[in-house]
Amino acid sequence: MCGVVAVLGKRNASHLVIEGLKKLEYRGYDSAGIASVSQGLLQKIKSEGKLVNLINKLDRSTKDKLYFDNSIALGHTRWATHGNISLENAHPLTSYNKIAVVHNGIIENYQILKEDLISLGYNFKSQTDTEVLPHLFMKYINLGNDLLDAGRLVLKEIKGAFAFVAMSVDFPDQLFVSRNSSPLAIGLGDKANFVGSDAHSIDHLTQRIIYLEDGDHALVKINNINIFDKNYKKVKRKIINIQAEIGLVTKGGYKHFMEKEIFEQPVVLPQTTSSFVRNNSEITIDLDKLGFKNKKSLIICAAGTSYYAGMIGKYWIEQIADIPVTVDLASEYRYRKPSIFGQSSMLVISQSGESLDTLMALRYGKELGLKTNAIINVEGSTIDREVDYSLYTRVGPEIGVASTKSFTSQLVILFIIAACLGKKFNNLKTLQIQKKCHYMNMLPNAIVKMLELESQIKIIAQNIKNSKSVIFLGRGLLYPLALEGALKLKEISYIHAEGFAAGEMKHGPIALIEDDVPVIMFLLSDGNEDKSISNLQEAYSRGAKIILIADKKCIVKASFAHLKVEIPHFENEFQSLLSPILMSIPAQLLAYYVAKERGTDVDQPRNLAKSVTVE
Ligand code: F6R
């Protein structure tokens, strides 16, 4: 989603801003732009599409010396919300070529502000909500305010979730920044300061970071930064030393980040496990911190793939620990009146730690008096900073928009939580706990074996690449995986795909079956496989192309399937308990190879963003 970077006090600031924007590319965007003040004039360049278009334009202008000398610049990658993808709507948005603003989020009351500004004679060139910001700055600066006071007056007028940076030719050594719900970090340099949507976007410039808190605004100058809270009280925010620059994460010889992230799962998942399992046998999660002093029920909130991880978590926690779990879409939880009866604790799951829906659900959970926990990958993210207790997946940056290693690592933590709760509340014996820890240790090798199915999955990808629609089926622990498999396929290959609980087919979705529609089922012999095979048979009888990814026993039973992938042999209990993690691998590979066949932009699929910072 939209990314913001600003540099103050360094020569060639616009090029440094571009370096930062490159690091935000993975979030997903559809246009980009930068603005700087050079020789007293505001210069701006924008382009549609990828950053490379902006860089080419910038290079041409640099040759013309337009941008050669600037020490203040801001830039933006835009993920369209209000207004189509166009040069006019790309940021920075300006007012009379004197003020430039880059913004992430939505100004909810922009329509009324726009009408007021138009009545005052301001001319709007874009369809964006953002354009009210530069005009409001202009209005207040024209009334004699400095940048800080103008910014404060602007904040009084606007509503919504936002993070923005404003710059004016009249104050060429200052940036005004503010955040409300959307993330924003300030980087401290030597006679220079920086602003970015996250720490990573400015870690080529500094490792000293301040995260603004909600409602904060700040005046950033070359030698100092003054931060104020929502009551205009000057405040000090903690300076955090982030890890030395990790620079641009590379693809390590793979064609796409997604491919790399799928194949590195055997290596990174032990990093997840090792934070919570000691001596290969002892779980170190603090249940008191999790809010489980007593047996209570749990509410899990998340979005997208993280939500599906939550669904699997529910199955595990109920099965292993006998604790009731409710799973809710974060975007729903916030806007209904959920009952917290019997609950003491909320668990949110978010790879980025920035999904606004999930953040809002978390805040709401706090308001309701719940103890809040989060499974997150990005340390220092907004959710990490606001939650009571964070459990880190530690799988390194995930750059591909489609979540892969994050999903499996979230599952690892959920499984460990289930085991830990099982020990305390469901009489799980030490030996049983040790076995579960052992299973975690077995996972990397098992995933290596699952990855060896690659060539067979490629054949299936070839087979379904031209399908208009694909159906995924699963039962029990593999039902949420069917939903995840469908999500993965649709988001990167753009083929319409839906996942259903196998038993639900006959209650409606079976109407979708026609000749040659691929129906993909993940199946393991767990005692219920015959039921699922019957469901498959029903689809087969109506002409569907049946694709079965299953263990040997199921493959033999469902010999009618058109295409079959037999998964390697694993110990029974390990295979059935950890089936969602094991079967994630073929689901991810399938989506990846279909997308590759179709030539889509695998890592940055159309319309999608890695960090979804609007509601
Ligand atoms: C799908 C995907 C999204 C995210 C969702 C939540 O592959 O990546 O569905 O899972 O946007 O994101 P996080 O986990 O960052 O809150």
XYZ file of C-alpha atoms and ligand atoms in Angstrom:
631
model
C 0.000 0.000 0.000
C 1.121 3.663 -0.279
C 4.703 4.297 0.761
C 6.172 7.574 1.945
C 9.835 8.640 2.080
C 11.390 12.064 2.765
C 14.977 13.256 3.071
C 16.154 16.522 4.584
C 19.728 17.787 4.761
C 21.534 15.491 2.324
C 22.735 16.454 -1.122
C 20.904 14.818 -3.951
C 17.997 14.154 -1.656
C 15.690 13.099 -4.490
C 17.963 10.192 -5.410
C 18.099 9.078 -1.790
C 14.311 9.221 -1.698
C 14.186 6.953 -4.741
C 16.428 4.449 -2.937
C 13.896 4.436 -0.100
C 10.944 4.045 -2.458
C 12.640 0.993 -3.982
C 12.500 -0.632 -0.560
C 8.778 0.046 -0.337
C 8.036 -1.411 -3.769
C 7.103 -4.792 -2.302
C 4.095 -3.203 -0.565
C 2.326 -2.868 -3.912
C 1.616 0.367 -5.791
C 0.483 1.599 -9.154
C 2.157 5.006 -9.601
C 4.957 6.952 -8.000
C 6.300 10.455 -7.686
C 8.815 12.726 -6.005
C 9.106 16.426 -5.296
C 12.039 18.521 -4.163
C 12.904 22.146 -3.647
C 15.743 23.235 -5.863
C 16.896 26.849 -6.251
C 13.771 28.048 -4.495
C 11.438 26.200 -6.832
C 9.302 23.160 -6.253
C 10.108 20.472 -8.787
C 8.048 17.352 -9.147
C 8.067 14.267 -11.302
C 5.444 11.565 -11.388
C 4.864 8.430 -13.377
C 2.301 5.699 -13.701
C 3.303 2.082 -13.206
C 6.569 0.877 -11.806
C 9.274 2.919 -10.151
C 11.592 2.355 -13.070
C 9.441 4.751 -15.106
C 9.943 7.423 -12.471
C 13.674 6.729 -12.309
C 14.000 7.099 -16.085
C 12.177 10.421 -15.954
C 14.315 11.559 -13.034
C 17.514 10.604 -14.862
C 16.467 12.684 -17.850
C 15.759 15.691 -15.615
C 19.031 15.231 -13.757
C 20.828 15.446 -17.076
C 19.005 18.724 -17.618
C 20.369 19.769 -14.201
C 16.830 20.264 -12.980
C 17.282 18.099 -9.959
C 20.995 18.258 -9.518
C 21.097 20.250 -6.350
C 18.490 19.604 -3.745
C 18.699 18.741 -0.098
C 15.012 18.335 0.614
C 12.800 15.873 -1.182
C 9.834 13.650 -0.593
C 8.491 10.716 -2.559
C 5.599 8.334 -2.714
C 4.399 5.057 -4.139
C 0.622 5.198 -4.578
C -1.905 2.399 -4.281
C -5.043 3.984 -5.697
C -7.985 4.474 -3.372
C -9.723 7.713 -4.404
C -9.312 8.362 -8.109
C -7.969 6.131 -10.856
C -4.337 5.407 -11.625
C -3.116 8.537 -13.384
C -0.409 11.176 -13.285
C -2.843 13.713 -11.830
C -3.741 11.413 -8.963
C -0.162 10.287 -8.245
C 1.533 11.932 -5.272
C 3.071 14.332 -4.371
C -0.038 16.502 -4.575
C 0.720 20.189 -4.629
C -0.859 23.579 -4.100
C 0.189 26.378 -6.441
C 3.520 24.640 -6.856
C 4.528 25.836 -3.415
C 3.408 23.048 -1.098
C 3.865 19.336 -1.719
C 2.321 16.539 0.311
C 2.699 12.755 0.255
C 0.105 10.779 2.130
C -0.760 7.237 3.116
C -4.300 6.516 4.324
C -7.632 8.157 3.682
C -8.912 11.621 4.594
C -12.477 10.602 5.273
C -14.031 14.073 5.316
C -12.214 15.240 2.188
C -15.401 15.893 0.218
C -16.667 18.643 2.499
C -13.168 20.144 2.852
C -12.815 20.132 -0.918
C -16.080 22.001 -1.390
C -14.966 24.668 1.123
C -11.598 25.035 -0.570
C -13.186 25.288 -4.014
C -15.447 28.053 -2.712
C -12.283 29.842 -1.569
C -10.894 29.624 -5.101
C -8.608 26.593 -4.810
C -8.340 24.645 -8.006
C -8.349 20.830 -7.719
C -6.505 18.861 -10.360
C -6.942 15.334 -9.003
C -9.753 13.098 -7.797
C -7.821 12.207 -4.657
C -8.760 12.791 -1.048
C -5.140 13.846 -0.479
C -5.269 17.039 -2.521
C -7.138 18.827 0.258
C -3.943 18.629 2.344
C -1.630 20.853 0.266
C -4.461 23.332 -0.281
C -5.233 23.471 3.430
C -1.533 24.089 4.143
C -1.537 26.826 1.517
C -4.610 28.410 3.039
C -3.063 28.581 6.501
C 0.388 29.652 5.355
C -1.223 32.450 3.344
C -2.857 33.558 6.583
C 0.626 34.086 8.039
C 1.217 30.794 9.831
C 4.555 29.014 9.803
C 4.724 25.368 8.702
C 4.176 23.977 12.211
C 1.126 26.110 12.979
C -0.307 25.552 9.515
C 0.110 21.798 10.006
C -1.668 21.939 13.350
C -4.583 23.819 11.825
C -4.750 21.244 9.040
C -4.858 18.440 11.619
C -7.795 20.123 13.321
C -9.783 19.892 10.112
C -9.091 16.392 8.866
C -10.560 13.048 9.902
C -9.422 9.551 9.020
C -6.437 7.262 9.218
C -3.354 8.867 7.720
C 0.357 9.434 7.736
C 1.640 12.359 5.716
C 4.649 14.571 5.064
C 4.333 18.184 3.893
C 6.998 20.464 2.487
C 6.823 24.130 1.448
C 9.119 26.290 -0.705
C 8.717 28.981 1.949
C 10.288 26.690 4.585
C 12.862 24.763 2.567
C 14.627 23.384 5.649
C 11.578 21.834 7.297
C 9.167 18.945 6.960
C 5.853 18.680 8.755
C 4.828 15.107 9.507
C 1.893 13.550 11.254
C 0.361 10.137 11.786
C -2.966 8.767 12.882
C -3.237 4.970 12.647
C -1.078 4.677 9.512
C 2.592 3.968 10.279
C 5.415 6.522 10.077
C 9.038 6.416 11.205
C 11.529 9.272 11.554
C 15.229 8.537 11.027
C 17.914 10.541 12.806
C 21.032 11.456 10.853
C 24.022 13.716 11.167
C 22.852 17.181 10.088
C 20.122 15.363 8.226
C 16.862 13.684 9.090
C 14.585 11.288 7.276
C 11.014 10.070 7.212
C 9.675 6.747 5.955
C 6.620 4.532 6.055
C 8.758 1.980 7.834
C 12.279 1.767 9.210
C 13.441 -0.397 6.325
C 12.713 2.371 3.797
C 15.316 4.625 5.419
C 17.797 2.121 6.820
C 20.253 2.980 4.019
C 20.430 6.437 5.623
C 20.361 5.750 9.354
C 19.857 3.051 11.946
C 18.438 5.419 14.575
C 14.677 5.459 14.353
C 11.796 7.075 16.193
C 8.298 5.713 15.643
C 5.660 8.384 15.980
C 2.730 7.410 18.137
C -0.850 7.806 17.099
C -1.954 11.429 17.000
C 1.649 12.725 17.034
C 2.874 15.441 14.731
C 6.419 16.682 14.317
C 8.440 19.459 12.783
C 11.559 17.924 11.308
C 14.532 20.228 10.689
C 18.096 19.470 9.691
C 19.451 19.692 13.239
C 16.445 18.915 15.361
C 13.102 17.228 15.521
C 10.281 18.471 17.690
C 7.548 15.945 18.341
C 4.169 16.818 19.841
C 1.318 14.612 20.963
C -2.302 15.172 20.043
C -2.633 17.811 22.776
C 0.311 19.751 21.305
C 2.444 18.762 24.280
C 6.087 18.419 23.344
C 7.048 14.774 23.847
C 10.133 12.610 23.625
C 9.688 9.317 21.803
C 12.089 6.444 22.245
C 15.011 6.222 19.814
C 15.380 2.666 18.601
C 18.576 1.322 17.078
C 17.508 -0.920 14.268
C 19.742 -3.658 12.867
C 22.466 -2.565 10.496
C 21.228 -2.053 6.971
C 19.792 -5.175 5.422
C 19.622 -3.308 2.165
C 17.563 -4.612 -0.705
C 16.690 -8.205 0.020
C 17.823 -10.257 -2.972
C 16.134 -13.095 -4.809
C 19.116 -15.342 -4.155
C 19.144 -16.842 -7.647
C 15.395 -17.493 -7.802
C 13.252 -15.856 -10.470
C 10.791 -14.399 -7.985
C 10.767 -13.529 -4.309
C 7.747 -15.755 -3.893
C 9.648 -18.739 -5.247
C 12.560 -18.021 -2.928
C 10.222 -17.604 0.024
C 8.521 -20.930 -0.687
C 11.807 -22.783 -0.988
C 13.415 -21.230 2.078
C 10.714 -22.516 4.425
C 12.759 -25.507 5.662
C 15.501 -23.068 6.649
C 13.452 -20.295 8.225
C 10.811 -22.272 10.113
C 13.361 -23.532 12.670
C 13.950 -19.836 13.476
C 10.282 -19.627 14.428
C 10.345 -22.797 16.498
C 13.576 -21.985 18.315
C 12.069 -18.903 19.984
C 9.431 -20.997 21.724
C 10.938 -24.448 22.190
C 13.910 -25.025 24.499
C 16.118 -28.114 24.476
C 13.898 -29.516 21.718
C 11.329 -30.502 24.316
C 10.145 -27.621 26.446
C 7.749 -24.871 25.398
C 8.669 -21.421 26.684
C 5.504 -19.465 25.947
C 4.368 -17.542 29.010
C 0.679 -18.398 29.390
C 0.157 -15.691 32.012
C 1.386 -13.136 29.502
C -0.969 -14.649 26.939
C -3.816 -13.954 29.365
C -4.383 -17.585 30.279
C -4.041 -17.707 34.051
C -7.358 -19.563 34.038
C -9.188 -21.556 31.440
C -10.994 -19.064 29.236
C -11.934 -18.889 25.619
C -9.865 -17.064 23.021
C -10.747 -14.669 20.221
C -8.488 -14.626 17.158
C -8.686 -11.744 14.660
C -6.802 -11.376 11.392
C -7.193 -10.729 7.667
C -6.593 -12.744 4.501
C -4.061 -15.523 4.778
C -3.423 -14.688 8.431
C -7.143 -15.214 9.047
C -6.935 -18.683 7.518
C -3.994 -19.407 9.813
C -6.291 -18.347 12.663
C -8.958 -20.807 11.502
C -6.435 -23.627 11.600
C -5.308 -22.363 15.018
C -8.887 -22.714 16.237
C -9.052 -26.336 15.132
C -5.744 -27.120 16.866
C -6.444 -25.248 20.098
C -9.896 -26.778 20.478
C -8.613 -30.255 19.611
C -5.389 -30.208 21.631
C -6.247 -27.885 24.524
C -10.038 -28.064 24.760
C -10.207 -24.255 24.839
C -13.044 -22.665 22.858
C -11.810 -20.335 20.144
C -13.698 -17.784 18.056
C -12.048 -16.576 14.854
C -13.185 -13.327 13.328
C -12.208 -11.308 10.301
C -10.561 -8.216 11.726
C -12.572 -5.963 9.430
C -15.811 -7.437 10.804
C -14.907 -7.619 14.480
C -14.330 -3.899 14.787
C -17.715 -2.919 13.451
C -20.065 -5.305 15.149
C -20.828 -5.722 18.800
C -18.880 -8.883 19.659
C -19.584 -10.654 22.918
C -16.501 -11.190 25.038
C -18.342 -13.602 27.325
C -15.871 -16.148 28.666
C -12.905 -14.471 27.000
C -9.900 -12.861 28.637
C -7.518 -12.758 25.766
C -7.336 -11.767 22.104
C -4.782 -13.014 19.593
C -4.239 -11.063 16.399
C -2.180 -12.482 13.549
C -0.421 -10.208 11.083
C 2.720 -10.753 9.034
C 3.273 -7.039 8.455
C 2.020 -5.880 11.831
C 0.486 -2.983 9.909
C -2.849 -4.218 8.510
C -5.173 -1.448 9.566
C -8.169 -3.753 9.919
C -6.221 -5.940 12.318
C -4.820 -2.965 14.205
C -8.332 -1.590 14.663
C -9.586 -4.971 15.895
C -6.706 -5.044 18.368
C -7.520 -1.574 19.672
C -11.143 -2.533 19.988
C -10.203 -5.681 21.886
C -8.186 -3.511 24.285
C -11.137 -1.199 24.746
C -13.243 -4.225 25.620
C -10.713 -5.096 28.320
C -9.077 -8.098 26.649
C -5.421 -8.933 27.071
C -3.911 -8.629 23.606
C -1.335 -10.857 21.897
C -0.011 -10.874 18.376
C 1.756 -13.266 16.060
C 3.808 -10.975 13.839
C 6.793 -11.074 11.554
C 7.825 -7.420 11.484
C 9.300 -6.338 14.784
C 8.736 -2.669 15.551
C 5.557 -2.571 13.447
C 2.533 -0.706 14.788
C 0.793 -3.829 16.076
C 4.022 -4.963 17.727
C 4.255 -1.658 19.538
C 0.648 -1.567 20.668
C 0.015 -5.164 21.685
C 0.621 -6.494 25.205
C 2.627 -9.527 24.106
C 4.221 -10.280 20.721
C 5.184 -13.692 19.413
C 7.573 -13.230 16.499
C 7.661 -15.566 13.537
C 11.234 -14.439 12.692
C 11.233 -15.675 9.106
C 12.923 -12.573 7.679
C 11.363 -10.048 5.288
C 8.635 -11.462 3.081
C 8.740 -9.493 -0.153
C 6.362 -11.397 -2.440
C 2.879 -9.997 -1.939
C 1.455 -13.501 -1.546
C 2.063 -14.735 1.947
C 3.920 -18.077 2.029
C 6.565 -18.554 4.704
C 4.637 -16.172 6.958
C 1.607 -18.426 6.793
C 3.475 -21.591 7.714
C 5.393 -19.819 10.474
C 2.146 -18.450 11.922
C 0.882 -22.039 11.930
C 4.003 -23.202 13.767
C 3.346 -20.695 16.568
C -0.352 -21.567 16.717
C 0.512 -25.246 17.029
C 2.977 -24.504 19.828
C 0.368 -22.359 21.614
C -2.127 -25.227 21.314
C 0.373 -27.659 22.826
C 1.228 -25.260 25.623
C -2.432 -24.638 26.466
C -3.034 -28.373 26.209
C -0.434 -29.000 28.889
C -2.005 -26.531 31.274
C -5.683 -27.133 30.631
C -6.083 -30.535 28.984
C -3.755 -32.784 30.958
C -1.272 -33.185 28.136
C 1.593 -35.153 29.673
C 5.232 -34.109 29.426
C 5.830 -36.947 26.978
C 3.054 -35.719 24.718
C 4.483 -32.208 24.816
C 7.912 -33.565 23.942
C 6.368 -35.386 21.015
C 4.789 -32.171 19.741
C 8.144 -30.400 20.042
C 9.719 -33.304 18.191
C 7.151 -32.826 15.420
C 8.310 -29.232 15.102
C 11.836 -30.516 14.623
C 10.656 -33.001 12.000
C 8.959 -30.263 9.980
C 11.934 -28.885 7.997
C 12.815 -32.294 6.531
C 9.183 -33.039 5.824
C 8.870 -29.721 3.977
C 11.956 -30.549 1.934
C 10.186 -33.733 0.846
C 7.003 -31.829 0.030
C 9.032 -29.381 -2.072
C 10.249 -32.349 -4.110
C 6.712 -32.598 -5.496
C 7.621 -29.546 -7.579
C 7.741 -31.331 -10.945
C 4.363 -33.013 -10.417
C 2.794 -29.717 -9.369
C 4.166 -28.130 -12.545
C 2.197 -30.677 -14.578
C -1.004 -29.727 -12.752
C -0.203 -26.050 -13.293
C 0.108 -26.696 -17.046
C -3.217 -28.452 -16.923
C -5.235 -25.745 -15.205
C -3.485 -22.612 -16.445
C -6.267 -21.785 -18.915
C -9.173 -22.597 -16.621
C -11.698 -19.862 -15.981
C -12.442 -21.040 -12.485
C -10.965 -23.505 -9.991
C -12.545 -25.080 -6.912
C -10.556 -26.171 -3.864
C -12.010 -28.600 -1.349
C -10.870 -29.687 2.087
C -12.281 -31.049 5.311
C -11.273 -30.554 8.934
C -7.813 -29.047 9.296
C -7.573 -28.987 5.520
C -10.715 -26.902 5.024
C -9.007 -23.578 5.873
C -6.176 -24.721 3.625
C -8.634 -25.085 0.742
C -9.586 -21.432 1.346
C -5.928 -20.462 1.442
C -5.124 -22.461 -1.711
C -7.898 -20.636 -3.562
C -6.783 -17.229 -2.271
C -3.189 -17.895 -3.304
C -4.203 -18.969 -6.804
C -6.573 -16.078 -7.449
C -4.305 -13.360 -6.129
C -1.303 -14.138 -8.272
C -2.718 -15.915 -11.344
C -5.993 -13.904 -11.548
C -7.927 -17.135 -12.139
C -11.188 -17.147 -10.258
C -10.859 -19.682 -7.449
C -12.993 -20.580 -4.459
C -12.395 -22.855 -1.530
C -15.153 -24.839 0.175
C -15.526 -27.310 3.006
C -15.901 -30.600 1.140
C -19.159 -31.402 2.916
C -20.666 -28.055 1.937
C -20.496 -28.685 -1.807
C -23.912 -30.292 -1.957
C -25.439 -27.339 -0.102
C -24.946 -25.010 -3.050
C -21.502 -24.743 -4.624
C -21.980 -27.964 -6.577
C -24.103 -25.882 -8.955
C -20.809 -24.434 -10.203
C -19.599 -27.785 -11.483
C -19.577 -28.165 -15.237
C -17.421 -30.071 -17.687
C -13.726 -29.750 -17.005
C -13.889 -27.375 -14.040
C -10.826 -28.299 -11.976
C -11.736 -29.444 -8.467
C -8.630 -29.724 -6.318
C -8.772 -31.618 -3.062
C -6.162 -31.849 -0.311
C -6.749 -35.157 1.417
C -5.124 -37.345 4.055
C -6.314 -40.551 5.620
C -7.555 -39.349 8.971
C -10.622 -41.549 9.371
C -12.911 -39.133 7.528
C -11.369 -39.528 4.100
C -14.208 -41.677 2.755
C -16.646 -38.837 3.334
C -14.429 -36.455 1.383
C -13.965 -38.981 -1.419
C -17.756 -39.214 -1.727
C -17.893 -35.436 -2.101
C -15.256 -35.690 -4.786
C -17.209 -38.422 -6.528
C -20.230 -36.116 -6.656
C -18.174 -33.517 -8.511
C -16.640 -36.205 -10.762
C -20.086 -37.471 -11.786
C -20.952 -33.967 -12.964
C -17.960 -33.665 -15.237
C -15.391 -31.903 -13.045
C -11.692 -32.467 -13.615
C -10.632 -34.030 -10.324
C -7.173 -33.222 -9.007
C -6.164 -35.003 -5.849
C -3.202 -34.111 -3.661
C -3.198 -36.875 -1.096
C -1.440 -39.752 0.636
C -1.122 -43.161 -0.970
C -4.143 -44.678 0.765
C -6.465 -41.914 -0.441
C -5.027 -41.995 -3.942
C -5.833 -45.702 -4.145
C -9.359 -45.127 -2.850
C -10.064 -42.242 -5.197
C -8.563 -43.877 -8.267
C -11.138 -42.098 -10.450
C -9.293 -38.764 -10.023
C -7.930 -37.390 -13.297
C -4.685 -36.069 -11.881
C -3.048 -37.244 -8.699
C -0.086 -36.117 -6.646
C 0.973 -38.590 -4.010
C 2.593 -36.982 -1.028
C 5.539 -38.740 0.639
C 4.969 -41.124 3.506
C 5.058 -39.613 7.013
C 4.292 -40.960 10.458
C 0.494 -41.029 10.900
C -0.061 -38.640 13.783
C 2.577 -36.209 12.520
C 0.988 -36.205 9.087
C -2.551 -35.669 10.234
C -1.787 -33.077 12.927
C 0.598 -31.054 10.808
C -1.325 -31.559 7.571
C -2.089 -27.841 7.063
C 1.613 -26.991 7.117
C 2.613 -29.915 4.897
C -0.162 -29.295 2.375
C 0.589 -25.557 2.261
C 3.601 -26.425 0.153
C 1.737 -27.906 -2.865
C -0.882 -25.145 -2.536
C 1.813 -22.461 -2.732
C 3.747 -24.196 -5.523
C 0.589 -24.619 -7.572
C -0.352 -20.937 -7.356
C 3.218 -19.973 -8.176
C 3.603 -22.194 -11.244
C 0.187 -21.311 -12.648
C 1.013 -17.608 -12.306
C 4.413 -18.169 -13.896
C 2.803 -20.012 -16.808
C 0.380 -17.139 -17.283
C 3.163 -14.565 -17.100
C 1.585 -12.444 -14.373
C 3.553 -10.228 -12.034
C 4.049 -12.859 -9.350
C 5.655 -10.705 -6.680
C 3.539 -7.613 -7.175
C 0.192 -8.790 -8.501
C -2.199 -6.196 -9.826
C -4.268 -4.215 -7.326
C -2.670 -5.844 -4.295
C -0.536 -4.408 -1.533
C 1.746 -6.163 0.915
C 0.929 -3.884 3.778
C -2.748 -2.969 3.788
C -2.851 0.281 5.692
C -6.352 1.461 4.815
C -9.625 0.100 6.129
C -2.435 -13.232 0.885
C -1.980 -12.151 1.719
C -2.994 -11.302 2.412
C -2.522 -11.009 3.840
C -3.489 -10.030 4.533
C -3.090 -9.777 5.973
O -1.370 -13.936 0.333
O -0.816 -11.943 1.854
O -4.248 -11.885 2.408
O -2.446 -12.209 4.541
O -3.499 -8.818 3.841
O -1.808 -9.262 6.046
P -1.003 -9.251 7.397
O -0.733 -10.655 7.775
O 0.256 -8.483 7.099
O -1.866 -8.563 8.410
